[in-house]
Short mmCIF file of C-alpha atoms in Angstrom, two decimals:
data_model
loop_
_atom_site.label_atom_id
_atom_site.label_comp_id
_atom_site.label_asym_id
_atom_site.label_seq_id
_atom_site.Cartn_x
_atom_site.Cartn_y
_atom_site.Cartn_z
CA MET A 1 24.54 40.72 40.30
CA THR A 2 26.41 39.37 37.28
CA PRO A 3 29.48 40.74 35.51
CA ALA A 4 28.88 42.97 32.50
CA GLY A 5 28.35 41.16 29.24
CA GLN A 6 27.04 38.02 30.91
CA VAL A 7 23.46 36.89 31.07
CA GLU A 8 22.07 35.58 34.29
CA HIS A 9 20.33 32.24 33.91
CA ARG A 10 17.72 31.38 36.45
CA VAL A 11 16.07 28.05 36.87
CA VAL A 12 12.41 28.35 37.64
CA LYS A 13 11.09 25.29 39.39
CA LYS A 14 7.57 24.26 38.64
CA PRO A 15 5.38 23.55 41.63
CA ASN A 16 4.63 19.94 42.45
CA GLY A 17 1.03 20.47 41.46
CA GLY A 18 1.99 21.15 37.83
CA ARG A 19 4.10 17.99 37.79
CA ARG A 20 1.21 15.95 39.12
CA ARG A 21 -1.10 17.44 36.53
CA SER A 22 1.30 16.58 33.68
CA LYS A 23 1.62 13.03 34.97
CA ALA A 24 -2.13 12.77 35.20
CA ARG A 25 -2.47 13.90 31.60
CA ARG A 26 0.01 11.24 30.51
CA GLY A 27 -1.45 8.55 32.74
CA ALA A 28 -3.99 5.83 32.24
CA THR A 29 -7.52 6.36 30.96
CA ASN A 30 -10.21 7.25 33.42
CA PRO A 31 -11.80 4.03 34.83
CA GLY A 32 -15.23 5.21 33.76
CA GLU A 33 -14.05 5.78 30.17
CA ALA A 34 -12.39 2.35 30.13
CA ARG A 35 -15.61 0.66 31.23
CA LEU A 36 -17.53 2.57 28.57
CA ALA A 37 -15.02 1.52 25.89
CA TYR A 38 -15.30 -2.13 26.91
CA ALA A 39 -19.09 -1.89 26.89
CA LEU A 40 -19.07 -0.41 23.39
CA ILE A 41 -16.69 -2.96 21.80
CA THR A 42 -18.09 -6.04 23.55
CA PRO A 43 -21.08 -6.45 21.17
CA THR A 44 -18.74 -6.19 18.17
CA LEU A 45 -16.34 -8.77 19.62
CA LEU A 46 -19.20 -11.14 20.38
CA MET A 47 -20.59 -10.73 16.86
CA LEU A 48 -17.17 -11.41 15.33
CA ALA A 49 -16.73 -14.46 17.53
CA LEU A 50 -20.15 -15.74 16.45
CA ILE A 51 -19.82 -15.00 12.73
CA VAL A 52 -16.09 -15.59 12.17
CA GLY A 53 -14.64 -17.49 15.11
CA TYR A 54 -17.26 -20.23 15.51
CA PRO A 55 -17.33 -21.34 11.84
CA ILE A 56 -13.53 -21.52 11.75
CA ILE A 57 -13.31 -23.56 14.95
CA LYS A 58 -16.19 -25.79 13.78
CA ALA A 59 -14.54 -26.40 10.40
CA VAL A 60 -11.19 -27.27 11.97
CA TYR A 61 -12.89 -29.68 14.38
CA GLN A 62 -14.88 -31.34 11.59
CA SER A 63 -11.68 -31.83 9.57
CA PHE A 64 -10.63 -34.50 12.10
CA LEU A 65 -13.86 -36.52 11.72
CA THR A 66 -15.00 -39.15 9.22
CA ASP A 67 -17.62 -38.58 6.54
CA PRO A 68 -20.80 -40.67 6.26
CA GLY A 69 -20.47 -43.47 3.73
CA LEU A 70 -19.30 -46.99 3.08
CA ASP A 71 -16.54 -48.26 5.37
CA GLN A 72 -13.96 -49.90 3.12
CA ALA A 73 -12.69 -52.13 5.96
CA SER A 74 -16.02 -53.60 7.14
CA GLY A 75 -18.17 -53.06 4.07
CA LEU A 76 -20.88 -51.44 6.22
CA PHE A 77 -22.44 -48.00 5.93
CA THR A 78 -21.38 -45.64 8.73
CA ALA A 79 -23.01 -42.44 9.91
CA GLY A 80 -19.64 -40.68 10.08
CA ASP A 81 -18.49 -38.04 12.60
CA ALA A 82 -16.09 -40.51 14.24
CA TRP A 83 -12.58 -39.40 15.17
CA PHE A 84 -10.36 -39.77 12.13
CA GLY A 85 -7.17 -37.98 13.20
CA LEU A 86 -5.04 -36.54 10.44
CA HIS A 87 -6.28 -38.93 7.75
CA ASN A 88 -8.33 -36.22 6.02
CA TYR A 89 -5.21 -34.09 5.76
CA THR A 90 -3.01 -36.92 4.50
CA HIS A 91 -5.77 -37.72 2.01
CA TRP A 92 -5.20 -34.33 0.38
CA LEU A 93 -1.57 -33.55 1.09
CA LEU A 94 -0.19 -37.04 0.42
CA GLN A 95 -3.00 -37.98 -2.02
CA GLN A 96 -3.82 -41.17 -0.13
CA CYS A 97 -7.16 -42.99 -0.44
CA ALA A 98 -8.55 -45.79 1.74
CA THR A 99 -8.51 -49.37 0.48
CA SER A 100 -10.94 -52.23 1.13
CA ASN A 101 -8.56 -53.89 3.64
CA GLY A 102 -8.39 -50.78 5.83
CA GLY A 103 -5.09 -49.51 4.45
CA TYR A 104 -4.23 -46.52 2.27
CA THR A 105 -2.82 -46.21 -1.21
CA ALA A 106 -2.26 -43.53 -3.81
CA CYS A 107 -5.53 -42.06 -5.04
CA PRO A 108 -6.44 -43.05 -8.62
CA SER A 109 -5.82 -40.43 -11.26
CA GLY A 110 -8.83 -38.21 -11.89
CA THR A 111 -10.35 -38.61 -8.42
CA PRO A 112 -10.67 -35.55 -6.13
CA GLY A 113 -7.95 -36.89 -3.84
CA SER A 114 -5.41 -36.81 -6.66
CA GLN A 115 -6.32 -33.28 -7.80
CA PHE A 116 -5.15 -31.23 -4.81
CA TRP A 117 -1.61 -30.37 -5.91
CA GLU A 118 -2.80 -29.94 -9.49
CA SER A 119 -5.38 -27.39 -8.33
CA VAL A 120 -2.72 -25.63 -6.26
CA GLY A 121 -0.47 -25.38 -9.32
CA VAL A 122 -3.34 -24.07 -11.44
CA THR A 123 -4.27 -21.49 -8.79
CA VAL A 124 -0.70 -20.26 -8.37
CA GLY A 125 -0.24 -20.12 -12.15
CA PHE A 126 -3.36 -18.03 -12.61
CA THR A 127 -2.23 -15.73 -9.78
CA VAL A 128 1.27 -15.13 -11.13
CA VAL A 129 0.30 -14.62 -14.77
CA ALA A 130 -2.89 -12.61 -14.15
CA CYS A 131 -1.38 -10.36 -11.47
CA THR A 132 1.68 -9.64 -13.64
CA LEU A 133 -0.44 -8.67 -16.64
CA GLU A 134 -2.86 -6.65 -14.53
CA THR A 135 -0.04 -4.76 -12.81
CA VAL A 136 1.71 -3.82 -16.06
CA ILE A 137 -1.48 -2.85 -17.90
CA GLY A 138 -2.88 -1.17 -14.78
CA MET A 139 0.24 0.99 -14.51
CA VAL A 140 -0.17 2.07 -18.14
CA PHE A 141 -3.84 2.90 -17.58
CA ALA A 142 -3.05 4.82 -14.38
CA LEU A 143 -0.40 6.92 -16.10
CA MET A 144 -2.86 7.58 -18.91
CA MET A 145 -5.64 8.64 -16.53
CA HIS A 146 -3.22 10.81 -14.54
CA ARG A 147 -2.34 13.01 -17.50
CA ALA A 148 -4.35 16.16 -18.14
CA PHE A 149 -6.06 16.10 -21.55
CA ARG A 150 -9.45 16.81 -23.03
CA GLY A 151 -11.89 13.95 -22.44
CA ARG A 152 -9.97 12.51 -19.49
CA ALA A 153 -13.17 11.95 -17.50
CA MET A 154 -14.66 9.87 -20.32
CA VAL A 155 -11.47 7.78 -20.54
CA ARG A 156 -11.52 7.14 -16.79
CA VAL A 157 -15.14 6.01 -16.89
CA SER A 158 -14.56 3.71 -19.87
CA ILE A 159 -11.55 2.09 -18.18
CA LEU A 160 -13.47 1.46 -14.96
CA ILE A 161 -16.53 -0.09 -16.63
CA PRO A 162 -15.18 -3.71 -16.71
CA TRP A 163 -14.55 -3.61 -12.97
CA ALA A 164 -18.14 -2.50 -12.33
CA ILE A 165 -19.62 -5.46 -14.22
CA PRO A 166 -20.46 -8.47 -11.97
CA THR A 167 -18.12 -11.41 -12.37
CA ALA A 168 -20.93 -13.78 -13.35
CA VAL A 169 -21.95 -11.45 -16.18
CA THR A 170 -18.32 -11.11 -17.25
CA SER A 171 -17.94 -14.89 -17.34
CA LYS A 172 -21.01 -15.34 -19.53
CA LEU A 173 -19.89 -12.49 -21.78
CA TRP A 174 -16.49 -14.05 -22.42
CA GLN A 175 -18.04 -17.50 -22.74
CA VAL A 176 -20.00 -16.23 -25.72
CA MET A 177 -16.95 -14.46 -27.14
CA PHE A 178 -14.78 -17.59 -26.81
CA ASP A 179 -17.36 -19.80 -28.48
CA PRO A 180 -16.04 -21.55 -31.62
CA GLN A 181 -18.42 -19.32 -33.60
CA GLY A 182 -17.73 -16.28 -31.42
CA CYS A 183 -16.11 -12.98 -32.24
CA ILE A 184 -12.64 -13.94 -30.90
CA ASN A 185 -12.17 -16.65 -33.52
CA LYS A 186 -13.59 -14.43 -36.22
CA ILE A 187 -11.17 -11.62 -35.33
CA LEU A 188 -8.17 -13.97 -35.15
CA GLY A 189 -9.28 -16.06 -38.10
CA THR A 190 -9.00 -19.26 -36.04
CA HIS A 191 -11.32 -22.11 -35.09
CA TYR A 192 -10.23 -22.80 -31.52
CA ALA A 193 -12.59 -24.40 -29.05
CA TRP A 194 -11.16 -22.17 -26.33
CA THR A 195 -12.84 -23.80 -23.36
CA SER A 196 -12.49 -27.39 -24.59
CA SER A 197 -8.72 -27.91 -24.34
CA LEU A 198 -6.04 -27.28 -21.74
CA TRP A 199 -4.01 -24.22 -22.65
CA PRO A 200 -6.70 -22.32 -24.60
CA ALA A 201 -9.02 -22.70 -21.60
CA ARG A 202 -6.36 -21.38 -19.23
CA CYS A 203 -5.56 -18.50 -21.57
CA ALA A 204 -9.26 -17.67 -21.79
CA ILE A 205 -9.52 -17.43 -17.99
CA VAL A 206 -6.41 -15.25 -17.74
CA ILE A 207 -7.68 -12.93 -20.49
CA ALA A 208 -11.12 -12.60 -18.90
CA ASP A 209 -9.71 -12.01 -15.42
CA THR A 210 -7.21 -9.44 -16.71
CA TRP A 211 -9.94 -7.56 -18.56
CA LYS A 212 -12.17 -7.64 -15.49
CA THR A 213 -9.80 -6.57 -12.71
CA THR A 214 -7.08 -4.46 -14.35
CA PRO A 215 -9.15 -1.29 -13.64
CA PHE A 216 -8.98 -2.09 -9.91
CA ILE A 217 -5.18 -1.98 -9.91
CA ALA A 218 -5.23 1.09 -12.17
CA LEU A 219 -7.50 2.90 -9.71
CA LEU A 220 -5.23 2.19 -6.74
CA ILE A 221 -2.11 3.21 -8.66
CA LEU A 222 -3.85 6.38 -9.81
CA ALA A 223 -4.52 7.28 -6.18
CA GLY A 224 -0.80 6.90 -5.49
CA LEU A 225 0.16 8.99 -8.50
CA GLN A 226 -2.03 11.87 -7.42
CA ASN A 227 -0.08 12.11 -4.15
CA ILE A 228 3.22 12.80 -5.94
CA PRO A 229 3.97 16.57 -5.99
CA GLU A 230 4.50 18.10 -9.40
CA GLU A 231 7.55 19.91 -8.02
CA THR A 232 9.32 16.54 -7.84
CA TYR A 233 8.95 16.04 -11.58
CA GLU A 234 10.00 19.63 -12.27
CA ALA A 235 13.17 19.13 -10.24
CA ALA A 236 13.92 15.91 -12.13
CA LYS A 237 13.45 17.70 -15.46
CA ILE A 238 15.82 20.47 -14.36
CA ASP A 239 18.40 17.82 -13.48
CA GLY A 240 18.13 16.49 -17.04
CA ALA A 241 16.20 13.28 -16.38
CA ASN A 242 14.31 11.92 -19.39
CA ALA A 243 10.83 10.37 -19.24
CA TRP A 244 12.09 6.83 -18.51
CA ARG A 245 14.46 8.10 -15.83
CA ARG A 246 11.67 10.08 -14.17
CA PHE A 247 9.46 6.96 -14.20
CA THR A 248 12.06 4.64 -12.67
CA SER A 249 13.58 7.12 -10.20
CA VAL A 250 10.57 9.22 -9.20
CA THR A 251 7.23 7.65 -10.12
CA LEU A 252 7.93 4.01 -9.33
CA PRO A 253 9.53 4.50 -5.87
CA LEU A 254 6.90 6.99 -4.72
CA VAL A 255 3.96 4.94 -6.01
CA LYS A 256 5.32 1.69 -4.56
CA PRO A 257 3.09 1.72 -1.40
CA ALA A 258 -0.09 1.96 -3.48
CA LEU A 259 1.28 -0.59 -5.94
CA ALA A 260 2.05 -3.00 -3.09
CA VAL A 261 -1.50 -2.74 -1.76
CA ALA A 262 -2.92 -3.35 -5.24
CA VAL A 263 -0.76 -6.42 -5.89
CA ILE A 264 -1.46 -7.95 -2.47
CA PHE A 265 -5.22 -7.44 -2.81
CA ARG A 266 -5.28 -8.88 -6.33
CA ALA A 267 -3.08 -11.83 -5.39
CA LEU A 268 -5.38 -12.77 -2.51
CA ASP A 269 -8.43 -12.36 -4.73
CA THR A 270 -6.96 -14.54 -7.49
CA LEU A 271 -5.87 -17.23 -5.03
CA ARG A 272 -9.55 -17.49 -4.02
CA MET A 273 -10.79 -17.48 -7.63
CA TYR A 274 -13.97 -19.52 -8.06
CA ASP A 275 -16.79 -17.94 -10.04
CA LEU A 276 -14.91 -16.97 -13.22
CA PRO A 277 -13.44 -20.41 -14.09
CA LYS A 278 -16.51 -22.20 -12.71
CA ILE A 279 -18.85 -20.39 -15.09
CA LEU A 280 -16.48 -20.06 -18.02
CA THR A 281 -15.11 -23.62 -18.17
CA GLY A 282 -16.83 -25.48 -15.34
CA GLY A 283 -13.41 -26.23 -13.88
CA ALA A 284 -12.68 -28.66 -16.72
CA ASN A 285 -9.58 -29.03 -18.91
CA GLY A 286 -7.04 -28.14 -16.24
CA THR A 287 -8.81 -25.08 -14.84
CA THR A 288 -9.88 -26.47 -11.45
CA THR A 289 -8.73 -24.02 -8.78
CA SER A 290 -8.46 -24.75 -5.07
CA SER A 291 -11.78 -23.03 -4.36
CA ILE A 292 -13.57 -25.07 -7.02
CA LEU A 293 -12.14 -28.27 -5.55
CA VAL A 294 -13.35 -27.29 -2.07
CA VAL A 295 -16.90 -26.56 -3.24
CA ASP A 296 -17.06 -29.76 -5.31
CA GLN A 297 -15.85 -31.79 -2.33
CA LEU A 298 -18.73 -30.46 -0.19
CA THR A 299 -21.10 -32.70 -2.18
CA ARG A 300 -18.99 -35.77 -1.32
CA GLY A 301 -18.13 -35.16 2.32
CA VAL A 302 -18.33 -32.12 4.57
CA ASN A 303 -15.59 -33.25 6.95
CA SER A 304 -13.12 -34.00 4.19
CA ALA A 305 -13.99 -30.66 2.59
CA SER A 306 -13.36 -28.97 5.95
CA ALA A 307 -9.82 -30.36 5.94
CA LEU A 308 -9.33 -29.16 2.37
CA SER A 309 -10.66 -25.69 3.18
CA THR A 310 -8.37 -25.49 6.23
CA ILE A 311 -5.36 -26.41 4.09
CA THR A 312 -6.41 -23.82 1.49
CA PHE A 313 -6.78 -21.16 4.19
CA VAL A 314 -3.31 -21.85 5.59
CA PHE A 315 -1.87 -21.88 2.06
CA ILE A 316 -3.36 -18.47 1.22
CA PHE A 317 -2.39 -17.06 4.63
CA VAL A 318 1.25 -18.06 4.16
CA ILE A 319 1.39 -16.46 0.71
CA ALA A 320 -0.30 -13.29 2.00
CA PHE A 321 2.14 -13.09 4.92
CA GLY A 322 5.08 -13.52 2.55
CA LEU A 323 3.81 -10.80 0.20
CA VAL A 324 3.26 -8.37 3.06
CA ARG A 325 6.76 -8.97 4.39
CA LEU A 326 8.27 -8.70 0.91
CA PHE A 327 6.60 -5.44 -0.06
CA ASN A 328 7.02 -3.95 3.40
CA THR A 329 10.78 -4.58 3.21
CA ASN A 330 10.99 -3.00 -0.25
CA ILE A 331 8.95 0.02 0.80
CA LEU A 332 11.02 0.61 3.92
CA GLY A 333 14.22 0.21 1.92
CA ALA A 334 13.02 2.71 -0.68
CA GLN A 335 12.04 5.20 2.01
CA THR A 336 15.43 4.85 3.69
CA LYS A 337 17.24 5.53 0.43
CA ALA A 338 15.02 8.53 -0.24
CA VAL A 339 15.83 10.02 3.16
CA ARG A 340 19.56 9.54 2.63
#
């Protein structure tokens, strides 16, 4: 019995069987299911090890070996594949070439050994300039495609057409347009040989790459825009925010995850750029990227090219890791501010 006005609280104890059942539900996977899972993923792991793991390990191992050719110290032809240590890496990183007396000196200007850091600078320059232009123009296109107006479907299709064209076709198309007698010079009233000098050739590659891949960034940003509720914009309008304020305070923070993915993907793709400059300029006039240098080195020595490809892989991996950390920090910071 309890006094009037008070509620009696009773604690009902669950039987031990219920506790065991709850622990069993939260416990480890059934041994039979675990064996089945291992059996199902084993073929995939073996295939990845064969297709991805073995070539990487083989390339790293070959980067420590010599290439077939003339031995500068003895003057005799060697079959190569002898242990060479880190000399292939110092050849590229320190731009050192072997001498006839068995020593090493700075590689002559214009040789592949002296072009590594130049190709890195060209690659990074293309990445920064092209990704910046593609992000800005892609944002404009995404905002345009997100608006509701008559003929929006046709506009979306026309914007996405350049991305659907193969890169080799795009390169040939712009090669014709940048010809001294092409339509670009006729429109501008100039007589530039765009692919025959340093900065016009670089500008031509940036223009062609921006035209080709801006729709990719626009498409990813558009996907992020479509996830923003319209009520958010209505609330901002009620609070008196103008169009620029709504873009900087609502659109940009909420679309930042999709924008981060787009920038990271495009940066990695541009850092590996090969086909566009190779077809458009042949890698000449200061347009040799790291990928072009790797492929060209394969005709001179596989082992030295393996060292160069390993360096390029590490270089791209470090930049990718930095971009992921940078954008992840910004996204988390923006989400924290939004919650507060």
